[in-house]
Every structure is written in C-alpha cells, then in structure tokens.
Amino acid sequence: MKVVRWVMLLAAVVAFVGGLYMFQKVRRHPLEIAELIGRQELERHGLVRREIPGVRHGTLVTWSRGGALPALVLVHGEDGSAAIFSPLVARLPAGRAVVVPDLPGHGESAPPQGPLGLADLVEGLRAVLADLPAQQPRVIVAHSLGAQVALLALEDVSLRPAALVLVAPWTLRGDDEAFAALFPHDEQAALELIRREQKVEAPPVPDYLPRARVRRAGAGPLARLRVDLARRDAWPARRPDGVPVHVVLPQEDRIMPAGRAGALAARLDAASVVTLPSCGHVPQQECPEALAEALLELVASPSE
C-alpha cells in the first residue's frame, strides 16, 4: 500500500508540474498556442492538412475535407490563419466540403519572414482555388482583409466561384486612425485594440494577451504587410461578373467603419446584406453559431 501511495503522490506531482508548465507556456505564447489548438480542432473535425507546392514564395498549407457541395473556401483576414476558423467549422455540418488555407506568410505557409505584399496573398489564394477540381462548385467566404484578397483574386475569371461572401470586409486606408491602431506600441494600446475587436459585452481580457499582441504587432504577418497596405487608398469595388456577392456585417464591429462597409456593399451591388447581432469584428471566433447559420442559409440549394 505504501508503494501505491508513493506512486499516486508522484503522479500528482508530475501532473501539477506539467500543468504549471503549460500554464506558463500559454501565458508566454498565447497566440501561438491558440493557433496550435485551432489546427488540432480542424483535424478533429475531419479536415486533412496538405501542402500545395510551386507558389513563388514556397509551400502553401491548406486544410480540407470532402462532402456536400458547394464547398466552402474559408479565407482568413489580417494576422489570421486557417486555425481561426476552427469554431466555425465545428458548427458546420460534418458532411459539408470545406477548404481552409493559410495565406502566404500566415500560419504554416511560406514565407515565414520578410516583407509581404497584398499581391503575394492574392497569388496564394489563386493557387488554392486553381488546385480545386475545376468543375467543383465552391463558395468563397472571406473575412476582413481576406475580402479584398478574394476580390482581387477573382479578377481571374477562370477561378470565379458560385458565390462570394464577405464577412466584416476590410475598408481601412493607410491614413485612418483605425489602421494605425492595428499596430499597438504598448500594452495599453493593445488592450484597447483587443476590446475594440470584441463585442461590447465581452469577457475580461486576460492580462497576458496584450503583451503578446504588442509582440505580434512588431513582427507578425500584418506588420510585414503594413508598408503595402498603408499606401493603398482604393480597394476593388466592382463585383466579379456573374458572381453573386453577399455581405455579412457584425453589428458591433468597431474595427471597420460601418459606413464604409455599407458603401462597399452598395458598390458591389450585393445580393444581400446580413447583420449579425452582438458580434464583434471576428464572428467566426466570437459568435460562430450565428455565422454558421447565416452561411448555410446563403449557400442552401435544392440539391442539399
């Protein structure tokens, strides 16, 4: 019995030390841990990691699964990756075909460092779309900066989807105060940015998260894109020929100016504008149920 007690005590100590180690690791690298967990969740929901070679800057990583069509191609926004869609994917039907790429310079896709341009992201998305079966119906769902990437990528008529859904589309210009705020220089500025990204009645922000956001602001993918984005005063405003465009606007998005988002929807002659109540700028994380419901309604077809 004494041996059993010692074994149990040792197991408890190991568990405590392991838990303490993970706690400290999360505090030091919360964004990286969140991405790792997100990728694991994609895998848990049946998506398979694969690599697309031959893009100018190196290998692209995508996560995908087969299933009912049209396939949903989920395009992340600034400083994002495929992992950010894991809560949304978890709420889509298990039999729905899904493709979720890491755009160039984001997540696990090359290049891991050095400057990025919007053209690099466009090239990456085009490679992902070209890799899909030519006759496979697909709906592109693009969040924030990903919306502008998708509009530019679809200037290639051979890649045009059955529909395009823009979620909280990027409308910032380089001289906007809101654009500068995306690059916080201290923890207080980072805290304010995180709160603006969330809905108004959001839970408290963990004390270690602003520090991580300051680090990311100096060296993350958005920091690498900053020079190119800052000099862009105009964005694509023409609907791809023959492609219905739907716009999803989170009601409490305090990152993108609401007036500009509505104006963009008008310029694109949007087939519909859907509002998500009580959602901030990143609804795939904050209110994935509402976003999943909206998307499934938009892509519903008699064949399903």
Coordinates of C-alpha atoms in Angstrom, one line a residue:
M1 CA 0.0 0.0 0.0
K2 CA 2.9 2.3 0.8
V3 CA 4.2 1.9 -2.7
V4 CA 0.8 2.7 -4.2
R5 CA 0.6 5.9 -2.2
W6 CA 4.1 6.9 -3.3
V7 CA 3.1 6.2 -7.0
M8 CA 0.0 8.3 -6.6
L9 CA 1.9 11.1 -5.0
L10 CA 4.5 11.0 -7.7
A11 CA 1.7 11.1 -10.4
A12 CA 0.1 14.1 -8.7
V13 CA 3.4 15.9 -8.6
V14 CA 4.1 15.2 -12.3
A15 CA 0.5 16.4 -13.2
F16 CA 1.0 19.5 -11.1
V17 CA 4.4 20.3 -12.7
G18 CA 3.0 19.6 -16.2
G19 CA 0.0 21.8 -15.6
L20 CA 2.2 24.6 -14.3
Y21 CA 4.5 24.3 -17.3
M22 CA 1.5 24.5 -19.7
F23 CA 0.1 27.5 -17.8
Q24 CA 3.3 29.4 -18.1
K25 CA 3.6 28.4 -21.8
V26 CA 0.2 29.7 -22.5
R27 CA 1.0 33.0 -20.7
R28 CA 4.2 33.4 -22.7
H29 CA 2.9 32.3 -26.1
P30 CA -0.9 32.6 -26.1
L31 CA -1.4 33.4 -29.8
E32 CA 0.9 30.5 -30.9
I33 CA -0.9 28.1 -28.5
A34 CA -4.3 29.2 -29.8
E35 CA -3.2 28.5 -33.4
L36 CA -1.9 25.1 -32.5
I37 CA -5.2 24.2 -30.7
G38 CA -7.1 25.6 -33.7
R39 CA -5.2 23.3 -36.1
Q40 CA -5.9 20.3 -33.9
E41 CA -9.6 21.2 -33.8
L42 CA -9.7 21.3 -37.6
E43 CA -8.1 17.9 -37.7
R44 CA -10.6 16.6 -35.1
H45 CA -13.5 17.7 -37.4
G46 CA -12.2 15.7 -40.3
L47 CA -10.0 18.3 -42.2
V48 CA -6.7 17.0 -43.6
R49 CA -3.6 19.1 -43.8
R50 CA -1.9 19.2 -47.2
E51 CA 0.7 21.2 -49.0
I52 CA 0.5 23.0 -52.4
P53 CA 4.0 23.3 -53.9
G54 CA 5.2 25.7 -56.5
V55 CA 3.9 29.1 -55.3
R56 CA 6.5 31.8 -55.9
H57 CA 7.3 32.2 -52.2
G58 CA 7.2 28.5 -51.3
T59 CA 4.7 25.9 -50.0
L60 CA 1.1 26.8 -49.1
V61 CA -0.7 24.8 -46.4
T62 CA -4.4 24.1 -46.6
W63 CA -6.9 22.1 -44.5
S64 CA -9.7 20.4 -46.3
R65 CA -12.4 17.7 -46.3
G66 CA -14.8 16.4 -48.9
G67 CA -18.5 16.4 -48.7
A68 CA -21.7 18.1 -49.8
L69 CA -21.3 20.9 -52.3
P70 CA -20.8 23.7 -52.8
A71 CA -17.5 23.6 -50.9
L72 CA -16.9 26.5 -48.5
V73 CA -13.5 28.1 -49.1
L74 CA -12.8 30.0 -45.9
V75 CA -10.3 32.8 -46.3
H76 CA -8.9 34.4 -43.2
G77 CA -8.1 38.1 -42.7
E78 CA -5.2 40.1 -41.3
D79 CA -2.9 38.3 -38.9
G80 CA -5.1 35.2 -39.2
S81 CA -4.7 31.6 -40.3
A82 CA -6.8 28.6 -41.0
A83 CA -6.9 27.9 -37.3
I84 CA -9.1 30.9 -36.6
F85 CA -12.0 29.2 -38.4
S86 CA -12.0 26.1 -36.1
P87 CA -15.0 27.2 -34.0
L88 CA -17.0 27.9 -37.2
V89 CA -16.0 24.6 -38.8
A90 CA -17.1 22.8 -35.6
R91 CA -20.6 24.2 -36.2
L92 CA -20.9 23.4 -39.9
P93 CA -22.5 20.0 -40.9
A94 CA -19.9 17.2 -40.7
G95 CA -20.7 16.3 -44.3
R96 CA -20.0 19.8 -45.7
A97 CA -17.0 20.1 -48.0
V98 CA -14.6 22.7 -46.6
V99 CA -11.2 24.2 -47.7
V100 CA -9.3 26.5 -45.3
P101 CA -5.9 27.8 -46.5
D102 CA -3.1 29.6 -44.6
L103 CA -2.4 32.5 -47.0
P104 CA 1.2 33.2 -47.8
G105 CA 3.2 34.4 -44.7
H106 CA 0.4 33.3 -42.4
G107 CA 0.1 30.2 -40.2
E108 CA 2.2 27.4 -41.6
S109 CA 2.5 28.8 -45.2
A110 CA 5.7 30.3 -46.6
P111 CA 7.4 32.7 -46.5
P112 CA 8.0 32.7 -42.7
Q113 CA 9.7 36.0 -42.6
G114 CA 10.5 39.1 -44.7
P115 CA 8.2 41.7 -46.3
L116 CA 4.8 40.7 -47.7
G117 CA 2.6 42.4 -50.3
L118 CA -1.1 42.1 -51.0
A119 CA -0.1 40.6 -54.3
D120 CA 1.5 37.7 -52.5
L121 CA -1.7 36.9 -50.7
V122 CA -3.7 37.1 -54.0
E123 CA -1.3 34.8 -55.7
G124 CA -1.6 32.3 -52.8
L125 CA -5.4 32.3 -52.9
R126 CA -5.4 31.9 -56.7
A127 CA -3.1 28.8 -56.2
V128 CA -5.5 27.3 -53.7
L129 CA -8.5 27.9 -56.0
A130 CA -6.7 26.5 -59.0
D131 CA -5.8 23.4 -57.0
L132 CA -9.5 22.5 -56.5
P133 CA -11.3 20.3 -59.1
A134 CA -12.2 22.6 -62.0
Q135 CA -15.9 21.7 -62.0
Q136 CA -16.4 21.7 -58.2
P137 CA -18.9 24.3 -57.1
R138 CA -17.5 26.5 -54.4
V139 CA -18.5 29.5 -52.3
I140 CA -15.7 31.7 -51.1
V141 CA -16.2 33.1 -47.5
A142 CA -13.6 35.8 -46.9
H143 CA -13.1 37.7 -43.7
S144 CA -11.8 41.3 -43.3
L145 CA -8.6 41.7 -45.3
G146 CA -9.3 38.3 -46.9
A147 CA -12.3 40.0 -48.6
Q148 CA -10.1 42.3 -50.5
V149 CA -7.7 39.4 -51.3
A150 CA -10.7 37.5 -52.7
L151 CA -12.0 40.4 -54.8
L152 CA -8.5 40.8 -56.4
A153 CA -8.0 37.0 -56.9
L154 CA -11.3 36.7 -58.7
E155 CA -10.2 39.1 -61.4
D156 CA -9.0 35.8 -62.9
V157 CA -12.3 34.8 -64.5
S158 CA -11.3 31.1 -64.6
L159 CA -11.4 30.9 -60.8
R160 CA -14.8 32.5 -60.2
P161 CA -17.0 30.7 -57.6
A162 CA -20.7 30.2 -57.3
A163 CA -20.9 33.0 -54.8
L164 CA -18.7 35.3 -52.7
V165 CA -19.5 36.0 -49.0
L166 CA -17.6 39.0 -47.5
V167 CA -17.5 38.9 -43.7
A168 CA -16.7 42.2 -41.9
P169 CA -14.8 43.3 -45.1
W170 CA -11.7 45.4 -44.9
T171 CA -12.2 49.1 -45.8
L172 CA -9.3 50.7 -44.0
R173 CA -7.0 53.2 -45.6
G174 CA -3.4 53.9 -44.6
D175 CA -4.2 57.3 -43.1
D176 CA -7.0 56.0 -40.9
E177 CA -6.6 56.2 -37.2
A178 CA -8.1 52.8 -37.0
F179 CA -5.3 51.5 -39.3
A180 CA -2.6 52.8 -37.1
A181 CA -4.4 51.3 -34.1
L182 CA -3.8 47.8 -35.5
F183 CA -0.1 48.2 -34.6
P184 CA -0.1 48.8 -30.8
H185 CA 3.2 50.0 -29.4
D186 CA 2.4 49.2 -25.8
E187 CA 0.2 47.0 -23.7
Q188 CA -2.5 49.7 -23.0
A189 CA -2.9 50.3 -26.8
A190 CA -3.0 46.5 -27.3
L191 CA -5.7 46.1 -24.7
E192 CA -7.8 48.9 -26.3
L193 CA -7.4 47.2 -29.7
I194 CA -8.5 43.8 -28.3
R195 CA -11.6 45.3 -26.7
R196 CA -12.5 47.1 -30.0
E197 CA -12.2 43.7 -31.8
Q198 CA -14.7 42.2 -29.5
K199 CA -18.4 42.8 -29.0
V200 CA -19.3 45.4 -26.4
E201 CA -20.3 43.0 -23.6
A202 CA -17.2 40.7 -24.0
P203 CA -15.5 38.8 -21.2
P204 CA -12.4 40.5 -19.5
V205 CA -9.2 40.3 -21.4
P206 CA -6.5 38.0 -19.9
D207 CA -3.6 40.1 -18.6
Y208 CA -1.0 38.3 -20.7
L209 CA -2.8 38.8 -24.0
P210 CA -1.9 42.5 -24.6
R211 CA 1.8 41.7 -24.2
A212 CA 1.5 39.1 -26.9
R213 CA -0.3 41.4 -29.2
V214 CA 2.4 44.0 -28.9
R215 CA 5.0 41.4 -29.9
R216 CA 2.8 40.3 -32.9
A217 CA 2.3 44.0 -34.0
G218 CA 6.1 44.3 -34.5
A219 CA 6.8 41.1 -36.3
G220 CA 3.6 39.3 -37.3
P221 CA 2.1 38.9 -40.8
L222 CA 0.2 42.2 -40.6
A223 CA 3.4 44.1 -39.7
R224 CA 5.0 42.6 -42.7
L225 CA 2.1 43.8 -44.9
R226 CA 2.0 47.2 -43.3
V227 CA 4.0 49.1 -45.9
D228 CA 2.0 47.8 -48.8
L229 CA -1.4 48.3 -47.1
A230 CA -0.6 51.8 -46.0
R231 CA -0.2 53.1 -49.5
R232 CA -3.4 51.7 -50.8
D233 CA -6.1 54.3 -50.9
A234 CA -8.6 52.5 -53.1
W235 CA -9.9 48.9 -53.0
P236 CA -11.6 46.8 -55.6
A237 CA -15.2 48.0 -55.8
R238 CA -16.5 46.0 -58.8
R239 CA -18.4 42.8 -58.4
P240 CA -16.9 39.9 -60.3
D241 CA -19.0 39.3 -63.4
G242 CA -21.6 36.7 -62.8
V243 CA -20.8 36.1 -59.1
P244 CA -23.4 37.0 -56.5
V245 CA -21.9 38.8 -53.6
H246 CA -23.3 38.7 -50.0
V247 CA -22.0 40.9 -47.2
V248 CA -22.1 39.9 -43.6
L249 CA -21.7 42.7 -41.1
P250 CA -21.2 42.1 -37.4
Q251 CA -23.4 44.6 -35.6
E252 CA -20.7 45.5 -33.1
D253 CA -17.7 45.6 -35.4
R254 CA -15.7 48.6 -34.1
I255 CA -12.6 47.9 -36.3
M256 CA -14.1 48.5 -39.8
P257 CA -16.1 51.8 -40.2
A258 CA -19.7 50.8 -40.6
G259 CA -20.5 53.4 -43.2
R260 CA -17.7 52.3 -45.5
A261 CA -18.8 48.6 -45.2
G262 CA -22.3 49.6 -46.2
A263 CA -20.9 51.7 -49.1
L264 CA -18.8 48.8 -50.3
A265 CA -21.8 46.5 -50.3
A266 CA -23.7 49.1 -52.4
R267 CA -20.8 49.4 -54.9
L268 CA -20.6 45.7 -55.2
D269 CA -24.4 45.5 -55.8
A270 CA -24.6 43.0 -53.0
A271 CA -27.3 40.4 -53.4
S272 CA -27.9 40.5 -49.7
V273 CA -26.5 42.2 -46.5
V274 CA -26.8 40.1 -43.4
T275 CA -26.3 41.7 -39.9
L276 CA -25.0 39.5 -37.0
P277 CA -26.3 41.0 -33.7
S278 CA -24.0 41.1 -30.7
C279 CA -20.9 40.2 -32.7
G280 CA -17.6 41.9 -33.0
H281 CA -15.1 42.0 -35.8
V282 CA -14.2 38.3 -35.7
P283 CA -17.5 36.5 -35.7
Q284 CA -16.0 33.1 -36.6
Q285 CA -14.5 33.2 -33.1
E286 CA -16.9 35.2 -31.1
C287 CA -20.3 34.0 -32.5
P288 CA -19.6 31.0 -34.7
E289 CA -23.2 29.6 -34.4
A290 CA -24.8 32.8 -35.8
L291 CA -22.2 32.9 -38.6
A292 CA -22.6 29.3 -39.5
E293 CA -26.4 29.7 -39.6
A294 CA -26.1 32.7 -41.9
L295 CA -23.6 30.9 -44.2
L296 CA -25.7 27.8 -44.5
E297 CA -28.8 29.8 -45.4
L298 CA -26.8 31.8 -48.1
V299 CA -25.4 28.6 -49.7
A300 CA -28.5 26.5 -49.4
S301 CA -29.5 24.8 -52.7
P302 CA -32.3 22.4 -53.7
S303 CA -29.7 19.6 -54.1
E304 CA -28.8 19.6 -50.4

